[in-house]
PDB file of C-alpha atoms in Angstrom:
ATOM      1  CA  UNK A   1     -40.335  47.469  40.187  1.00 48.00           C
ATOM      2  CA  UNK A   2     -39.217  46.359  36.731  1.00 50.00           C
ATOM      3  CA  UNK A   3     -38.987  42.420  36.148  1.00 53.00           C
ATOM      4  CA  UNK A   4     -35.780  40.645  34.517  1.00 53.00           C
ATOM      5  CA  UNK A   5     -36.826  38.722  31.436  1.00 48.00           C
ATOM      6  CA  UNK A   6     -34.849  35.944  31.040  1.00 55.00           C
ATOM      7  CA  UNK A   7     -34.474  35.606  27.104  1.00 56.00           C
ATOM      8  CA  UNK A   8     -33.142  33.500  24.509  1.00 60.00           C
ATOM      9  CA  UNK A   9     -29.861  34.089  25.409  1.00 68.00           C
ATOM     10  CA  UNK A  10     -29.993  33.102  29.016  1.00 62.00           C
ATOM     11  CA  UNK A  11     -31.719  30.049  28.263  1.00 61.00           C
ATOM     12  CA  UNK A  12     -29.664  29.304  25.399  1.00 62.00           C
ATOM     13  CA  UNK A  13     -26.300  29.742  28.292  1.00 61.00           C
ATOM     14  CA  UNK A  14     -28.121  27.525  30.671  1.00 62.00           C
ATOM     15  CA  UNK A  15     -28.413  24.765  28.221  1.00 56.00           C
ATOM     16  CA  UNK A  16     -25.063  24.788  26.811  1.00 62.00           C
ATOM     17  CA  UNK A  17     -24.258  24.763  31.045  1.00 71.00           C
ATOM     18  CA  UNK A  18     -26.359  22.011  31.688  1.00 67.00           C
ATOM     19  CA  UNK A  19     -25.408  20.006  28.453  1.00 81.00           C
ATOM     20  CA  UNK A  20     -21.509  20.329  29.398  1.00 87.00           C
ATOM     21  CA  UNK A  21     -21.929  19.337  32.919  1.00 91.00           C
ATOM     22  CA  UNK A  22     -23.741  15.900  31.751  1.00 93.00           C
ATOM     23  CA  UNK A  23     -20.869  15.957  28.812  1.00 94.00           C
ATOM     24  CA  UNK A  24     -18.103  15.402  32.407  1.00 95.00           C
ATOM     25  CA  UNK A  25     -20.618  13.080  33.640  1.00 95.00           C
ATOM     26  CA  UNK A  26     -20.495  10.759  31.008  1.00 96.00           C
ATOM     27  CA  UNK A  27     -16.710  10.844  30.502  1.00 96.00           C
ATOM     28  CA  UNK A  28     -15.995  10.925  34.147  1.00 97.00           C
ATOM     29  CA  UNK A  29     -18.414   7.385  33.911  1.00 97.00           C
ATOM     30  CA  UNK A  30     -16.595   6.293  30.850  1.00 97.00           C
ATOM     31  CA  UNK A  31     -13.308   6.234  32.952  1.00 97.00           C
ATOM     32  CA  UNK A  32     -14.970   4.476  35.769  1.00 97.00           C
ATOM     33  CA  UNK A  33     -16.416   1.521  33.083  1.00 97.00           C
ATOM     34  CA  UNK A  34     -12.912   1.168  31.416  1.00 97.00           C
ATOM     35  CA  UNK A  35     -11.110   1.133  34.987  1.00 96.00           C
ATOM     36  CA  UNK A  36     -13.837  -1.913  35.627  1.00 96.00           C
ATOM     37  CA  UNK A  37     -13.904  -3.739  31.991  1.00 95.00           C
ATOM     38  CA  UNK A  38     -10.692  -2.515  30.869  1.00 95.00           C
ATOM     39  CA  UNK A  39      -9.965  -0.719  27.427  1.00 94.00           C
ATOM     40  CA  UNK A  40     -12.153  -3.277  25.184  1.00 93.00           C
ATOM     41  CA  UNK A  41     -14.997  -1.268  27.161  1.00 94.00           C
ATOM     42  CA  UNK A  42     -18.489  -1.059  25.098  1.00 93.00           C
ATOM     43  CA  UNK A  43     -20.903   1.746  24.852  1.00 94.00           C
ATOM     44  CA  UNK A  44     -23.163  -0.605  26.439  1.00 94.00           C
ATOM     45  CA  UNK A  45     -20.802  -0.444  29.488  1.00 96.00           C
ATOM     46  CA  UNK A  46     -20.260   3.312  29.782  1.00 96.00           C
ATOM     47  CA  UNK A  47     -24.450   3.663  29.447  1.00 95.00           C
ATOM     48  CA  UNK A  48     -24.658   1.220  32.126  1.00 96.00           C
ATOM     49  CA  UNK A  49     -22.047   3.273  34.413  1.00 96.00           C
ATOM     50  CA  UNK A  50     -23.665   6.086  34.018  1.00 95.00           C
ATOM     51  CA  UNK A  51     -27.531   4.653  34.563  1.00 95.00           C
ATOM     52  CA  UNK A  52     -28.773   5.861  31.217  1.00 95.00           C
ATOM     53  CA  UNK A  53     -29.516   4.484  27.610  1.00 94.00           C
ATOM     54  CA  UNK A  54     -27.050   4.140  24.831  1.00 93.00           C
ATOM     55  CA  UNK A  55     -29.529   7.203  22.942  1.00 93.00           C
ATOM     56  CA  UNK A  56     -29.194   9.410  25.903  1.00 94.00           C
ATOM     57  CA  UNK A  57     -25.089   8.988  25.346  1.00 92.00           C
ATOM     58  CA  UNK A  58     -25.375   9.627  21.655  1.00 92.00           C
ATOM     59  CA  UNK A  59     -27.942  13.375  22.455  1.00 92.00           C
ATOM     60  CA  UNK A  60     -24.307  14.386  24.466  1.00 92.00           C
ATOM     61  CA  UNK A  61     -21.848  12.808  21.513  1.00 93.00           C
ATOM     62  CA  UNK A  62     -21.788  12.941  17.966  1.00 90.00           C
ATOM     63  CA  UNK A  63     -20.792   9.527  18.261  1.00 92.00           C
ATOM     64  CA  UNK A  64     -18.210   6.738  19.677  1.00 92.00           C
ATOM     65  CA  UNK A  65     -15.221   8.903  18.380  1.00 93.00           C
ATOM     66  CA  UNK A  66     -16.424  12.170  20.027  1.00 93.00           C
ATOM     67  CA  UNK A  67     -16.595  10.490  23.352  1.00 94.00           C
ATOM     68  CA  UNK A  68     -13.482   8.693  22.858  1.00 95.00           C
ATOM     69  CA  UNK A  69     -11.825  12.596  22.347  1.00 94.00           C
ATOM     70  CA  UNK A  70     -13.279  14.022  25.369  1.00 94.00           C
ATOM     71  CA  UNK A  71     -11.960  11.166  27.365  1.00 96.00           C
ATOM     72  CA  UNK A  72      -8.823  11.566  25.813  1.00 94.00           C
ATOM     73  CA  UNK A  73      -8.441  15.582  26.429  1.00 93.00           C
ATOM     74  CA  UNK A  74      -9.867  14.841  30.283  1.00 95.00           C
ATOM     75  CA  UNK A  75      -6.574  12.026  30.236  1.00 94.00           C
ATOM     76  CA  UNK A  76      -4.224  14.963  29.265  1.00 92.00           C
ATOM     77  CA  UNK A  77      -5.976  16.821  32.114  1.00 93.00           C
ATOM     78  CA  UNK A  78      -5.136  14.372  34.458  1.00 93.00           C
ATOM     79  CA  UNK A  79      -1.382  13.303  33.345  1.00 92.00           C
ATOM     80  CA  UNK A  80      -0.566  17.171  33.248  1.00 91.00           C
ATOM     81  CA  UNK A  81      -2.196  17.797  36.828  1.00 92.00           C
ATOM     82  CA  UNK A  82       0.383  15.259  38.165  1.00 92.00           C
ATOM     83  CA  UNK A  83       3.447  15.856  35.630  1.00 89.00           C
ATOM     84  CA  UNK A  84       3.263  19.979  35.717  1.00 87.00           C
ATOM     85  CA  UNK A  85       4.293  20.154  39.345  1.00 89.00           C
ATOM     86  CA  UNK A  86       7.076  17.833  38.621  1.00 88.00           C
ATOM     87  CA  UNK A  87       8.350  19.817  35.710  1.00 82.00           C
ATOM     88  CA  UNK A  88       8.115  23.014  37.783  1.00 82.00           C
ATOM     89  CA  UNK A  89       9.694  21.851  40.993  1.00 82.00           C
ATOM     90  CA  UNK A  90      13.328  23.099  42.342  1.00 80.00           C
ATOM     91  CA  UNK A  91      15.750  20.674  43.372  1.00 82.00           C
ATOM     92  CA  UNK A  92      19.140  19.033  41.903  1.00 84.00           C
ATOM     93  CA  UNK A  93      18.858  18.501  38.088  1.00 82.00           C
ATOM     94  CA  UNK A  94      19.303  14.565  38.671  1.00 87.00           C
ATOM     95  CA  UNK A  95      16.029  14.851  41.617  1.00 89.00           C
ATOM     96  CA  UNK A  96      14.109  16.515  38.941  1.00 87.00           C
ATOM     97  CA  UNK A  97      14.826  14.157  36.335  1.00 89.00           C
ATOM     98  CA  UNK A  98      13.807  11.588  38.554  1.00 92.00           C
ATOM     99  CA  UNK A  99      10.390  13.573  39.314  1.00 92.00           C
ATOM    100  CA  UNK A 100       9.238  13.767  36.235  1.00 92.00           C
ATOM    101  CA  UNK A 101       9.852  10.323  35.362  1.00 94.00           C
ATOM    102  CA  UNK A 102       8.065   9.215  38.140  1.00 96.00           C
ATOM    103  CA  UNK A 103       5.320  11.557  37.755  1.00 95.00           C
ATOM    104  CA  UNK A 104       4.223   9.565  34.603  1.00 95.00           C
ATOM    105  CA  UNK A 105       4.768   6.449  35.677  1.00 96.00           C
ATOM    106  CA  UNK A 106       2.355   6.767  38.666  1.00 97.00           C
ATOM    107  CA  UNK A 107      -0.034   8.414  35.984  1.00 96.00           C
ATOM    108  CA  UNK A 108      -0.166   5.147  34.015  1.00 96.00           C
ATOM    109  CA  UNK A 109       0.291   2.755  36.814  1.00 96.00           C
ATOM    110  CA  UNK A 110      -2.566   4.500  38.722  1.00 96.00           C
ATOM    111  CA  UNK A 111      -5.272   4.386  35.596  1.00 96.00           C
ATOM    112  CA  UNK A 112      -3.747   1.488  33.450  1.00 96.00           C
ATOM    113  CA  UNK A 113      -6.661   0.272  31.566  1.00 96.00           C
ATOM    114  CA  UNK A 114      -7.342   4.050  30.779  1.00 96.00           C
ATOM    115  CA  UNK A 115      -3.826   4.482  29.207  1.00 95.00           C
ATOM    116  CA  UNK A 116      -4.383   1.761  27.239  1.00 95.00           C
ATOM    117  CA  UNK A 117      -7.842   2.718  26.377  1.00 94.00           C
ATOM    118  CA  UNK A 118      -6.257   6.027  25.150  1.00 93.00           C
ATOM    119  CA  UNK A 119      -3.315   4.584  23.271  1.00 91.00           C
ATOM    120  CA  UNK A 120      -5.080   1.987  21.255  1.00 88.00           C
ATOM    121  CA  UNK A 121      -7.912   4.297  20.120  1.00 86.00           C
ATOM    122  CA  UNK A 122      -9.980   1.160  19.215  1.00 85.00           C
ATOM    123  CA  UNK A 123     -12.910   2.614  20.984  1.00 88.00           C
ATOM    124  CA  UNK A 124     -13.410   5.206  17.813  1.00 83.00           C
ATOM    125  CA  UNK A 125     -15.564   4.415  15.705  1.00 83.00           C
ATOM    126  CA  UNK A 126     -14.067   6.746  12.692  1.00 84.00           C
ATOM    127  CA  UNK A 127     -10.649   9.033  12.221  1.00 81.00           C
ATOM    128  CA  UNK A 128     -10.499  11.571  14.646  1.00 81.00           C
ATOM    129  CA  UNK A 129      -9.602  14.607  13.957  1.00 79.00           C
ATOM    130  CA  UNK A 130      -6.841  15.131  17.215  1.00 82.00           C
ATOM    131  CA  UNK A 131      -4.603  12.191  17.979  1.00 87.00           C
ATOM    132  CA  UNK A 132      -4.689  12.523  21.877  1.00 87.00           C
ATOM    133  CA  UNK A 133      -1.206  10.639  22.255  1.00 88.00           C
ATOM    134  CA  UNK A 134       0.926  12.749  20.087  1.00 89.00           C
ATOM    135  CA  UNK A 135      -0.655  15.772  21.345  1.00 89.00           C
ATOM    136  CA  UNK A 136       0.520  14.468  24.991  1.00 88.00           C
ATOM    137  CA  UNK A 137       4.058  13.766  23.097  1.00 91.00           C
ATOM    138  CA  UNK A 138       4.474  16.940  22.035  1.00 92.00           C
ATOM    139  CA  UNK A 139       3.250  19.047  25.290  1.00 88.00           C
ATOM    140  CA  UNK A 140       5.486  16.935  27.526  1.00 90.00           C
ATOM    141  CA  UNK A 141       8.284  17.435  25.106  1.00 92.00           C
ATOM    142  CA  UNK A 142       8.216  21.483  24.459  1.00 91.00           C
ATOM    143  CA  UNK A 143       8.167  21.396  28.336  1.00 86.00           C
ATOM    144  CA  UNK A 144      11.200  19.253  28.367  1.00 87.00           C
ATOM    145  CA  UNK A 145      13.009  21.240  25.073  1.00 91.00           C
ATOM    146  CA  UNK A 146      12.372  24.412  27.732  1.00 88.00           C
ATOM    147  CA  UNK A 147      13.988  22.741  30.780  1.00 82.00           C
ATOM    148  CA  UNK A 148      17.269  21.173  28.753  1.00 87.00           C
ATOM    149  CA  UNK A 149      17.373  24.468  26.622  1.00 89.00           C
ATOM    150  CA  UNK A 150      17.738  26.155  30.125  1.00 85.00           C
ATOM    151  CA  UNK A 151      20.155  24.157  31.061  1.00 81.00           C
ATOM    152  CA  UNK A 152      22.660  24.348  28.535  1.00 86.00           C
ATOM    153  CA  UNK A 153      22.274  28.185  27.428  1.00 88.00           C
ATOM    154  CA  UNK A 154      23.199  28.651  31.762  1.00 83.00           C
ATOM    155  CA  UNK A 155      26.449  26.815  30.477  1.00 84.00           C
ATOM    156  CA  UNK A 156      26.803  28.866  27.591  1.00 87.00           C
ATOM    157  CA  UNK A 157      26.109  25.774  25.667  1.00 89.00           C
ATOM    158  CA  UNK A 158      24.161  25.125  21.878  1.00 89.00           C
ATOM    159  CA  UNK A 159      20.638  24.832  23.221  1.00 90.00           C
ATOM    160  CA  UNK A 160      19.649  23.657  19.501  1.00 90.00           C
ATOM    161  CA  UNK A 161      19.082  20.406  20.089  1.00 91.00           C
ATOM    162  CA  UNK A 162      17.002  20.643  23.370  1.00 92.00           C
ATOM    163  CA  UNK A 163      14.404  19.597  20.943  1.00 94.00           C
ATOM    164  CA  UNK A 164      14.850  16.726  19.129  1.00 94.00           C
ATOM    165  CA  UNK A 165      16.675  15.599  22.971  1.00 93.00           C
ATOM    166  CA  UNK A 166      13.172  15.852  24.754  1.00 93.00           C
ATOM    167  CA  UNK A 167      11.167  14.453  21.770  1.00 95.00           C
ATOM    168  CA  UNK A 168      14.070  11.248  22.122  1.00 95.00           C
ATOM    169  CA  UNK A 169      13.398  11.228  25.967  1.00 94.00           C
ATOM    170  CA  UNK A 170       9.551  11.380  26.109  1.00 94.00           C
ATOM    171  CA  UNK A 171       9.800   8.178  23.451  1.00 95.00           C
ATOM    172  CA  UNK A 172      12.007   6.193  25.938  1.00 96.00           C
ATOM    173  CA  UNK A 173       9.895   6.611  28.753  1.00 95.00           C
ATOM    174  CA  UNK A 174       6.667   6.006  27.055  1.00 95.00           C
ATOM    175  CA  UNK A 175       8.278   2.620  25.701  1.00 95.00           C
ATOM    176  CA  UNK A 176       9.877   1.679  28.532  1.00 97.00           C
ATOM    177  CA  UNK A 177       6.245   2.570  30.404  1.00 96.00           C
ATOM    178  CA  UNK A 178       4.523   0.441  27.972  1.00 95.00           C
ATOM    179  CA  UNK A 179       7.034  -2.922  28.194  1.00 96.00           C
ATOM    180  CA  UNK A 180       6.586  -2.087  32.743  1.00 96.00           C
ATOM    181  CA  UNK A 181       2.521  -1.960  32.640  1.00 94.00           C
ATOM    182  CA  UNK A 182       2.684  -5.504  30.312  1.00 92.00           C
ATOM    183  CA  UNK A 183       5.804  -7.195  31.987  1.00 90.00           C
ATOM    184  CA  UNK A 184       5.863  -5.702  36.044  1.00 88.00           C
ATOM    185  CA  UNK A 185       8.796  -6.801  36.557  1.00 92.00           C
ATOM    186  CA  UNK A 186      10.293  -4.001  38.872  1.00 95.00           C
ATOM    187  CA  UNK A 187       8.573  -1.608  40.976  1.00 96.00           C
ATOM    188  CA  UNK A 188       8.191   2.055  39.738  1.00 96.00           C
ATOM    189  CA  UNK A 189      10.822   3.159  42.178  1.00 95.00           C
ATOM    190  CA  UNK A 190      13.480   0.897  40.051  1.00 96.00           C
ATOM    191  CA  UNK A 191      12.135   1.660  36.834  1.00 97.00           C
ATOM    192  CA  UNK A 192      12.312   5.727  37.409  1.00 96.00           C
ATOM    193  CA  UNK A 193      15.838   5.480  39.002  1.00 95.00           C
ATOM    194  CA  UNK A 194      17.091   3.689  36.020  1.00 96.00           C
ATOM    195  CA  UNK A 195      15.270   5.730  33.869  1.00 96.00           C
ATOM    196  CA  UNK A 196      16.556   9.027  35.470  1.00 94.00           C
ATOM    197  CA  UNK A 197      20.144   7.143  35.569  1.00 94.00           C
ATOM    198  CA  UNK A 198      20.092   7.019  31.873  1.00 94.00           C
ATOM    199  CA  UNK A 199      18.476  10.561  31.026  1.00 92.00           C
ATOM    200  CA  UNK A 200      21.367  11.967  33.517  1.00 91.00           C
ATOM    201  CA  UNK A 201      24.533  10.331  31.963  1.00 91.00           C
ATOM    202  CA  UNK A 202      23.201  11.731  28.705  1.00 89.00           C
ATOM    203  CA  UNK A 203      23.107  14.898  29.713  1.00 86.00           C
ATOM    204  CA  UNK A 204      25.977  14.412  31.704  1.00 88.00           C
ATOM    205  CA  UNK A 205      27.873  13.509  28.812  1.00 90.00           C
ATOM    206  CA  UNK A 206      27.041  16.736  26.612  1.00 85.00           C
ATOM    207  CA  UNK A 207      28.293  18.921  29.242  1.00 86.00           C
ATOM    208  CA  UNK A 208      31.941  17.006  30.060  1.00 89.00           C
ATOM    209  CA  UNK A 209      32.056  17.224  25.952  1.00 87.00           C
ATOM    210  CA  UNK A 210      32.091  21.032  26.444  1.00 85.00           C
ATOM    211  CA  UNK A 211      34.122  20.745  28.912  1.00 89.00           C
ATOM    212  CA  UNK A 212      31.236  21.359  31.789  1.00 85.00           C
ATOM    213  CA  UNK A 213      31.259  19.109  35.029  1.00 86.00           C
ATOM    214  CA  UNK A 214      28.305  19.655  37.297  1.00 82.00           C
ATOM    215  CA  UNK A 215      27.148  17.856  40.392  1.00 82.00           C
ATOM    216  CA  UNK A 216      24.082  15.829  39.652  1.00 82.00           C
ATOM    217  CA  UNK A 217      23.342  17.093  43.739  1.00 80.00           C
ATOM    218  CA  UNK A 218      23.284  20.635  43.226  1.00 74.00           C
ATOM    219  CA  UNK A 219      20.211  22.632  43.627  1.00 72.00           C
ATOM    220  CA  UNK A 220      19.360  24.336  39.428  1.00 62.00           C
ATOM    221  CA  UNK A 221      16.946  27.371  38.392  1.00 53.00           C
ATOM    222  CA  UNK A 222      13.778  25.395  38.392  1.00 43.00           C
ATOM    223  CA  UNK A 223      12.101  25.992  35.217  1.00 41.00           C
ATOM    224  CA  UNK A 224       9.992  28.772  34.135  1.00 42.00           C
ATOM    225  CA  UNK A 225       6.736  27.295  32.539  1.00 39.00           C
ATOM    226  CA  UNK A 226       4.654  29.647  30.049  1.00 37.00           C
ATOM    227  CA  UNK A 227       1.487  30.224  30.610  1.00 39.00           C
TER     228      UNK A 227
END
């Protein structure tokens, strides 16, 4: 019976395997040391996390700002895992609204120090070459410029600016996110029903312009999200 020889190849697979797996590792401990320090977090405190040396960090990362990326692109993993079912859902245009809203405010209320970790991008060491936040940005918003665009070509309406409306909506919430994590002055509940009160009465008001009333109650498509 003829052996298998395992060659280059297969080794070479296993390795890139193994090396990814301890890549996950690391970031997944990276999350856990800024959750406990908060977003000033050191190498020293992600190597301590994770029960290794600061060298055995730098064999898995080119250096602080390659680590600070993968943490980043794991982030978007996590904010989309919540926000994507939101953004998919059926229900009333105004329950959806509210939904999403939500959705991203329990993101950053869950894993504060994280958001801030990402947003402040002190942690780099050097320019990197993504910008995690306006990549977020501009994800959330095509989503958004599909749902609104939806919306108004169902009404026969311009969908032109679905666009530029989404980009304008993700920036509200994101500010009005930041000024709740610093000031907590309202529970999420409040903040997302004002929020979605606003974002409505917008929208509200580009359809009675065209002469389109709606009930904010009434069941809509839900949206179609690409692939």
């Amino acid at each position: 019976m003829a052996r298998t020889v395992k060659g280059p190849d297969a080794r070479r697979e296993r390795w890139k395997g193994h090396r990814e797996q301890r890549r996950a590792e690391f970031v997944e401990a990276t999350i856990a040391a800024v959750a406990k320090k908060g977003p000033d977090v050191g190498m020293e405190d992600v190597a301590a996390e994770a029960g290794v040396s600061k060298p055995v960090l730098y064999r898995h990362f080119t250096d602080k700002s390659d680590l600070y990326l993968a943490v980043g692109q794991r982030a978007t993993e996590v904010l989309m895992e919540r926000m994507g079912p939101a953004l998919a859902a059926e229900g009333s245009i105004r329950d959806r609204i509210t939904r999403i809203v939500d959705a991203y405010l329990s993101v950053i209320e869950e894993n504060p120090n994280l958001y801030r970790f990402v947003v402040k991008g002190s942690f780099a060491d050097r320019p990197v070459e993504k910008d995690v936040v306006a990549e977020d940005k501009n994800l959330i918003a095509a989503t958004l410029a599909r749902l609104i665009g939806d919306y108004l070509r169902a009404f026969d309406m311009d969908s032109g600016g679905a666009e530029p409306w989404a980009h304008a909506l993700v920036g509200m919430v994101q500010n009005a996110g930041d000024w709740w994590l610093d000031r907590q002055t309202m529970s999420r509940a409040n903040l997302s029903d004002y929020l979605a009160t606003i974002i409505w009465h917008a929208l509200d008001g580009l359809l009675r312009s065209a002469g389109v009333e709606i009930d904010p109650a009434t069941p809509l498509t839900p949206l179609r999200l690409v692939d």
